[in-house]
Coordinates of C-alpha atoms in Angstrom, one line a residue:
M198 CA 22.2 -5.7 -83.3
S199 CA 25.6 -6.8 -84.7
E200 CA 28.3 -4.2 -86.4
A201 CA 27.0 -5.5 -90.0
G202 CA 23.4 -4.4 -88.8
K203 CA 24.3 -1.3 -87.8
L204 CA 26.7 -0.8 -90.8
L205 CA 23.2 -1.6 -93.1
E206 CA 20.9 0.3 -91.6
F207 CA 22.5 3.7 -91.2
I208 CA 23.3 2.9 -95.3
S209 CA 19.7 2.7 -95.8
F210 CA 19.3 5.5 -93.4
C211 CA 21.4 7.7 -95.2
V212 CA 20.2 7.0 -98.6
E213 CA 16.2 7.2 -97.7
M214 CA 17.7 10.5 -96.3
Y215 CA 19.5 11.8 -99.4
A216 CA 16.3 10.4 -101.5
A217 CA 14.2 12.9 -99.4
R218 CA 16.1 16.0 -99.6
K219 CA 16.2 15.2 -103.6
T220 CA 13.8 14.5 -104.1
I221 CA 14.5 11.0 -105.9
S222 CA 13.2 7.8 -104.9
G223 CA 15.3 5.5 -102.6
R224 CA 15.7 3.4 -105.6
D225 CA 17.0 6.3 -107.3
A226 CA 19.1 7.4 -104.4
Y227 CA 21.0 3.9 -104.0
S228 CA 21.4 3.6 -107.5
L229 CA 23.0 7.0 -108.0
F230 CA 25.4 6.5 -104.4
S231 CA 26.0 3.1 -106.0
R232 CA 27.5 4.3 -109.5
L233 CA 29.5 6.5 -108.1
G234 CA 31.2 5.3 -105.1
V235 CA 28.6 6.6 -102.3
L236 CA 28.1 3.3 -100.8
D237 CA 32.1 2.3 -100.3
Y238 CA 32.5 5.7 -98.7
L239 CA 29.9 5.2 -95.9
E240 CA 31.1 1.7 -94.8
R241 CA 34.7 3.1 -94.8
N242 CA 33.8 6.5 -93.1
Y243 CA 31.2 4.6 -91.0
E244 CA 32.6 6.0 -87.4
P245 CA 33.1 8.8 -87.8
L246 CA 29.7 9.6 -89.3
H247 CA 27.8 7.5 -87.4
T248 CA 27.9 10.5 -85.0
Q249 CA 27.1 13.2 -87.2
G250 CA 23.9 15.0 -87.6
F251 CA 22.2 14.5 -90.5
N252 CA 23.0 17.7 -92.2
Y253 CA 26.7 17.0 -91.8
I254 CA 26.3 13.3 -93.1
L255 CA 24.4 15.1 -96.0
S256 CA 27.3 17.7 -97.1
S257 CA 30.0 14.9 -96.9
V258 CA 28.1 13.1 -99.5
D259 CA 27.4 15.4 -101.4
D260 CA 31.2 17.2 -101.4
F261 CA 32.1 13.3 -102.2
M262 CA 29.6 13.0 -104.7
A263 CA 31.2 16.1 -106.2
G264 CA 34.5 15.4 -105.9
Q265 CA 33.6 11.6 -108.2
E266 CA 31.8 13.3 -111.1
A267 CA 34.9 15.8 -111.1
K268 CA 37.0 13.1 -112.4

């Protein structure tokens, strides 16, 4: 798989896992990620994040989103 494909797969995984944890639709999670810049955050931080566990990744996303909403 290409690097772009791996990145897309990782972002899709994050969106779906976030949606499942927050009991929202994947579409709503994607919209939230897009609005708050989480998609860019995941792309910029792919290298360190993709090696971490699910709970760490979601905690990182939550922290990032809290910082974005505080602006």
